[in-house]
Amino acid sequence: MSERAGCSLGVDVALPEAVCVPAVRDITYGDRQPTENQQVDKRVAIDGSSVRPGAANEGLVRRMAMALIPDEPVLDRDQAVRVEQDVLEFVLAELQAMPLYLWIPYNCALVCFNVLAVCRYGSTFLGLDQERQRAYVQSWTGSGMRLKRDMIRLIRSCVLLSYLDHPLVLARLEQEQPGAGHDQR
Amino acid sequence: MTRDDGKRISTQVLVIGSGAGGAIAAATLAEAGLSVVIAEEGSEIDTSAMETHTPEAMRLLYRNGGLSPILGRSNIAFVEGCCVGGSTEINSAFWQRTPEVVLDAWRRSHGVADLSPEALASLFDEIEPVLHVSSLKSAAVPESSAVFRSGAEKLGWRLEEIPRAQKVDLASSQFSAGAKQSASRTYLPRARAAGARLLSGCRVERLHYRDGRVSHAVAIVSGPQGSRELEIEADNVFVCAGAIQTPALLRRSGIKGNVGNSLRIHPMLKIAALFDHRLDSHRSALPIYQVKEFWPELTLGGSVFTPGFLAVTLSDNWAENQSVLKDWRNMGLYYAACRSSRRGTVRVFPLTGEAVVRYDLSEEDCARLSRGLALLGEALFAGGAVALYPALRSPPRITSVAQCREYLKGTLPAARMNLSTVHAFSSCPMGENRRLCAVDSYGKVFDFANLYLADASVLPDSPGINPQGTIMALALRAARRFLAGSR
């Protein structure tokens, strides 16, 4: 009964509405619903994840995540390695789960982030040492441009959430007493 | 009887979505003797032993791993469930009956018929025992809630304890761990016991119709062996996929009359508060009080706390604020939420069919949130807070009531606020006013003989409260009406 639109990419692609659904444009208040959508039958959405290259910018995201992992609490070496691995996996999985309409521009922004480091350091972000990577990430975090801040914020939120709520980190935090003084007061 | 030959299923009723609306609609219809198929996009995961706010849960239970922003002048983080049980598996299970004043407003603005408080009360009476809707005894109130209550009481503000759909452990008077009465533990088992068939990992891509009757749905079923297409023929279809996915499905199917044009949300601004004693918020039950003094425009309350959530709230000023994390045990998270004054949209991304949600904060929204920040800060200082850390891009810290009151004088710019929301509704409003509404007063889509909506999308406007109770009551009402009409 339904007929899927074949495509040379090997996936079923939804054609732009203007092409495939001329009979069912947006209906204004009070208009009737369309009575038939057989013409739209050929339009079946693709699963966004099927067109994403799994390893896109993976190395870059790993380095950014490492630069954003908090210094505290301090973990044993073995624990730190395990937690870092889990954090990196989580961040990559989250970026992969993003809707495609965000995933595409976000990955373009990541490429820009990497390349624009040349203007400041004469090297891409991936070519910098760890200290400069941290400084570069920090410069985007505090940027006056919302797009720059938002790009870092997304990865930073994933890093903070997965790091501080990791069972090993939680256990370490529970062991530590809260500080005696409140210098923020 | 449901027929199934592997590529095609036939049933009397197809229910799309298994959350608050879908579960109760499916159970009601199946218990009335109809053959019911429930199509749920997410997986079936046992959440009884799972904390549902952890990174692991985000990957398993949340749509897009929890990364579903609402785009606009200030992007708003939005989360919704994508699993069997839907958002009832990940929410805080707060339960509130729809206030009479809200019902009255809906009747007047959208012409919703037969929506009397009495009629709805009898539905709540029926549902609440099934969900074990309970309150805590005062001795069991967590410290993060106690300080909030103390602050509100000192200021003379009206405060309410919000019940939850969760069993209370009689021995400890605490909410029992893992005993949240989500859809997967209440109405879905009832639906299955009555013969309903649940298809998990089954994403309905579109509905097919002719002459105002839906003939079948096309779904993609994903499993360990890959994906396959499934056709589900149904005499009647209930779409219960929530305020975002329901309009997205309808629009993918070419049904667009007042669909996805009037989304309402409750934008929420969080504050981390530092006290001079331990709250141990991570160990306690969720905060249970809400300040209703400024309702319906503003609600103040407590939020889920983990060190990770705390850090994310502090992260807009991370360089200045990261040191405060060492005092995490003395901290709690609180929020000011407002009713949105504008209408957002739900559209479909052409390449993938994904929902694209947009909401632009209005000046009025920003003014409400500024006021909310000021009032919440005042309550927290009255409750003993020594410093506040709002989710704002400066100032990093607020240290006095006077500083809070500054926010009463001005309006915070949208771009400075780091907002989130867990409440979305009204994208396909119900009522008899066809200029505004997508469905009639009982959720039947206009100009369709056998297509119904029963979820948050049909709420005519923002209810200003946690919406699960309203959604379930209206879904039960819609299912009952359908049964009455089909006999």
XYZ file of C-alpha atoms in Angstrom, chain B residues 53-384:
332
model
C 18.329 11.583 36.111
C 21.704 9.973 35.519
C 23.802 10.209 32.363
C 23.035 6.534 31.701
C 19.306 7.191 31.930
C 19.639 10.149 29.574
C 21.049 7.863 26.922
C 18.451 5.153 27.440
C 15.244 6.980 28.240
C 15.427 10.504 26.834
C 14.785 11.587 23.264
C 18.021 12.565 21.540
C 19.908 11.720 24.719
C 18.293 14.758 26.346
C 19.557 17.150 23.672
C 16.321 18.501 22.217
C 16.607 22.264 22.286
C 13.804 24.681 21.696
C 15.320 27.213 19.330
C 14.806 30.950 19.684
C 16.283 34.192 20.988
C 17.576 32.156 23.881
C 17.756 28.424 23.201
C 15.833 26.513 25.839
C 16.884 23.017 26.883
C 13.923 20.663 26.648
C 13.722 17.019 27.631
C 11.093 14.415 26.892
C 10.998 10.685 27.359
C 11.480 8.278 24.481
C 10.843 4.872 26.012
C 7.929 2.673 26.999
C 6.038 4.831 29.486
C 7.212 8.062 27.831
C 7.900 11.071 29.988
C 6.227 9.474 33.020
C 9.412 7.408 33.330
C 11.672 10.448 33.628
C 9.568 13.130 35.269
C 9.302 13.873 38.972
C 5.753 12.472 39.110
C 4.332 15.641 40.643
C 0.573 15.443 40.613
C -1.752 18.405 40.520
C -5.407 18.675 39.634
C -6.303 21.249 37.014
C -7.362 24.411 38.865
C -10.918 25.556 38.308
C -9.790 28.957 37.101
C -7.758 27.280 34.356
C -10.684 25.173 33.198
C -12.862 28.251 33.161
C -10.326 30.125 31.047
C -10.138 27.219 28.584
C -13.898 27.131 28.235
C -13.983 30.827 27.480
C -10.935 31.127 25.218
C -11.259 27.952 23.171
C -14.887 27.017 23.661
C -14.116 23.688 25.284
C -17.417 21.976 25.963
C -18.379 19.890 28.992
C -15.230 20.711 30.931
C -16.732 21.211 34.335
C -14.584 20.934 37.454
C -16.997 18.299 38.773
C -16.642 16.095 35.698
C -12.883 16.310 35.817
C -12.811 15.724 39.580
C -14.473 12.357 39.161
C -11.755 11.379 36.668
C -9.028 12.455 39.089
C -10.769 10.485 41.834
C -10.566 7.437 39.637
C -6.938 7.819 38.536
C -5.257 8.901 41.754
C -5.628 5.612 43.662
C -4.178 3.731 40.688
C -1.095 5.973 40.780
C -0.847 5.947 44.591
C -0.788 9.729 44.619
C 0.738 10.544 48.010
C 2.097 13.304 50.178
C 4.995 13.158 52.608
C 4.571 13.473 56.357
C 6.224 16.612 57.651
C 8.864 14.640 59.566
C 10.173 13.257 56.306
C 10.533 16.580 54.512
C 14.005 16.849 53.007
C 16.214 19.666 54.276
C 16.376 21.332 50.856
C 12.587 21.633 51.001
C 12.548 22.638 54.672
C 14.766 25.695 54.113
C 12.659 26.714 51.125
C 9.460 26.369 53.146
C 10.991 28.323 56.004
C 11.898 31.197 53.682
C 8.467 31.341 52.074
C 6.713 31.194 55.449
C 8.827 34.035 56.823
C 7.723 36.138 53.886
C 4.085 35.109 54.401
C 3.787 33.559 50.949
C 1.321 30.853 50.029
C 3.096 27.524 49.812
C 1.793 24.100 48.806
C 3.137 20.621 49.164
C 2.766 18.943 45.792
C 1.785 15.261 45.976
C 3.534 12.717 43.804
C 2.505 9.586 41.958
C 4.759 7.492 44.109
C 4.225 5.037 46.910
C 5.258 6.102 50.385
C 7.215 3.672 52.520
C 5.110 3.397 55.652
C 8.095 2.566 57.854
C 10.258 5.525 56.914
C 7.524 7.899 55.727
C 9.748 8.553 52.708
C 8.853 8.017 49.103
C 9.873 4.452 48.362
C 12.897 4.238 46.113
C 11.994 3.054 42.652
C 8.292 3.063 43.401
C 7.288 5.885 41.143
C 3.983 4.986 39.584
C 4.883 5.623 35.993
C 2.863 4.383 33.034
C 4.968 1.232 32.741
C 3.912 0.228 36.261
C 0.264 1.236 36.192
C -1.821 1.618 33.066
C 0.388 -0.207 30.583
C 0.265 -3.494 32.517
C -3.494 -3.061 32.708
C -3.695 -2.496 28.976
C -1.622 -5.592 28.309
C -3.647 -7.671 30.730
C -6.726 -6.675 28.777
C -5.132 -7.870 25.546
C -3.420 -4.760 24.186
C -0.286 -5.430 22.204
C 2.699 -3.137 22.805
C 5.194 -2.636 19.995
C 8.331 -0.978 21.340
C 10.987 0.408 19.027
C 8.141 1.202 16.621
C 8.264 4.733 15.241
C 5.181 5.754 13.305
C 6.421 7.816 10.401
C 3.114 8.869 8.959
C -0.614 8.350 8.781
C -2.408 7.583 5.536
C -5.957 8.712 4.992
C -8.644 9.163 2.419
C -11.956 10.984 2.620
C -11.388 11.993 6.209
C -10.581 8.495 7.462
C -7.173 7.250 8.472
C -6.653 3.888 6.806
C -3.280 2.891 8.159
C -0.021 4.053 9.654
C 3.433 3.345 8.312
C 5.985 2.620 10.990
C 9.637 1.685 11.161
C 10.310 -1.056 13.672
C 13.873 -1.186 14.958
C 15.394 -4.178 16.660
C 18.624 -6.134 17.010
C 18.231 -7.430 13.449
C 17.885 -3.949 12.001
C 14.897 -1.953 10.861
C 11.836 -2.941 8.877
C 8.743 -1.187 7.696
C 5.422 -2.116 9.223
C 1.951 -1.141 8.105
C -0.629 -0.849 10.842
C -4.222 -0.847 9.630
C -6.580 0.544 12.237
C -10.261 1.370 12.441
C -9.387 4.217 14.789
C -6.170 5.982 15.701
C -5.293 7.759 18.942
C -2.144 9.862 18.642
C -0.627 10.304 22.100
C 2.972 11.137 21.312
C 3.198 14.355 23.311
C 3.169 18.069 22.582
C 6.144 17.886 20.220
C 5.925 14.508 18.475
C 2.161 14.541 17.925
C 2.150 17.700 15.790
C 5.313 16.487 14.062
C 3.581 13.239 13.056
C 0.453 15.041 11.918
C 2.441 17.522 9.869
C 4.536 14.735 8.316
C 1.204 13.254 7.286
C -0.020 16.505 5.768
C -2.479 17.345 8.565
C -1.709 20.936 9.443
C -4.884 22.784 10.424
C -3.956 24.571 13.671
C -1.347 21.884 14.233
C 1.993 22.944 15.723
C 1.200 26.664 15.685
C 0.435 27.374 19.329
C 2.984 25.612 21.511
C 3.133 26.764 25.101
C 5.890 26.013 27.579
C 6.937 26.810 31.130
C 10.404 28.393 30.776
C 12.432 27.745 33.904
C 15.392 29.630 35.349
C 17.453 27.746 37.916
C 19.382 29.029 40.898
C 21.950 27.150 42.961
C 21.764 28.234 46.597
C 24.531 27.885 49.174
C 23.580 27.426 52.831
C 25.754 27.387 55.943
C 24.812 23.839 56.856
C 24.439 20.523 55.113
C 21.398 19.874 52.978
C 22.677 16.659 51.383
C 20.204 17.301 48.609
C 21.565 14.403 46.558
C 20.363 11.888 49.130
C 16.906 13.203 49.750
C 13.637 12.975 47.946
C 12.873 15.644 45.414
C 11.876 18.993 46.831
C 8.143 18.934 47.331
C 6.978 22.500 47.863
C 5.938 25.128 45.404
C 5.285 28.776 46.172
C 1.888 29.626 44.687
C 1.744 33.225 45.865
C 2.473 34.511 42.373
C 0.588 31.828 40.443
C -0.498 31.524 37.676
C 2.220 33.656 36.083
C 5.020 32.400 38.319
C 5.770 29.237 40.261
C 8.791 28.852 42.519
C 10.070 25.477 43.661
C 12.901 23.043 44.196
C 14.656 21.025 41.557
C 16.416 17.686 41.101
C 19.890 17.793 42.624
C 23.028 15.935 41.734
C 26.581 17.328 41.708
C 26.416 17.150 37.913
C 23.228 19.182 37.697
C 24.710 21.668 40.157
C 27.822 22.044 38.002
C 25.751 22.591 34.872
C 23.817 25.356 36.662
C 27.100 26.971 37.700
C 28.721 26.511 34.330
C 27.761 29.802 32.717
C 30.303 31.423 34.979
C 32.507 28.403 35.414
C 35.790 30.222 35.920
C 34.317 32.240 38.811
C 32.066 29.560 40.279
C 33.790 26.207 40.012
C 35.402 26.622 43.430
C 31.980 26.627 45.100
C 31.563 22.984 44.145
C 33.564 22.012 47.198
C 30.523 23.043 49.241
C 28.141 20.958 47.180
C 26.661 19.263 50.224
C 25.499 22.637 51.508
C 23.722 23.461 48.284
C 20.339 23.009 46.700
C 18.853 23.739 43.300
C 15.697 25.793 42.903
C 13.747 27.285 40.036
C 11.443 30.049 38.954
C 9.100 28.959 36.168
C 6.692 31.179 34.296
C 3.805 30.670 31.931
C 4.892 31.536 28.453
C 3.109 34.509 26.955
C 3.847 33.712 23.322
C 3.077 30.770 21.091
C 5.845 28.612 19.709
C 5.838 26.347 16.689
C 6.525 22.710 15.899
C 7.678 22.052 12.356
C 9.293 19.156 10.564
C 12.859 19.043 9.259
C 12.411 18.007 5.622
C 15.326 15.586 5.372
C 14.578 13.481 8.402
C 11.074 14.246 9.590
C 12.464 15.306 12.979
C 10.520 17.868 14.980
C 11.995 21.366 14.974
C 10.649 23.400 17.869
C 10.839 27.163 18.111
C 9.859 29.519 20.876
C 10.980 33.134 21.068
C 10.895 34.555 24.562
C 8.811 37.723 24.699
C 9.653 40.796 26.742
C 6.847 39.733 29.044
C 8.433 36.309 29.543
C 11.766 37.937 30.353
C 10.083 40.300 32.798
C 8.329 37.377 34.514
C 11.571 35.441 34.794
C 13.398 38.496 36.152
C 10.704 38.858 38.767
C 10.887 35.145 39.455
C 14.622 35.398 40.024
C 14.134 38.280 42.448
C 11.360 36.561 44.410
C 13.036 33.176 44.526
C 16.239 34.811 45.711
C 14.364 36.629 48.438
C 12.764 33.397 49.642
C 16.081 31.549 49.658
C 17.843 34.294 51.615
C 14.934 34.302 54.063
C 15.440 30.553 54.390
C 19.093 30.983 55.310
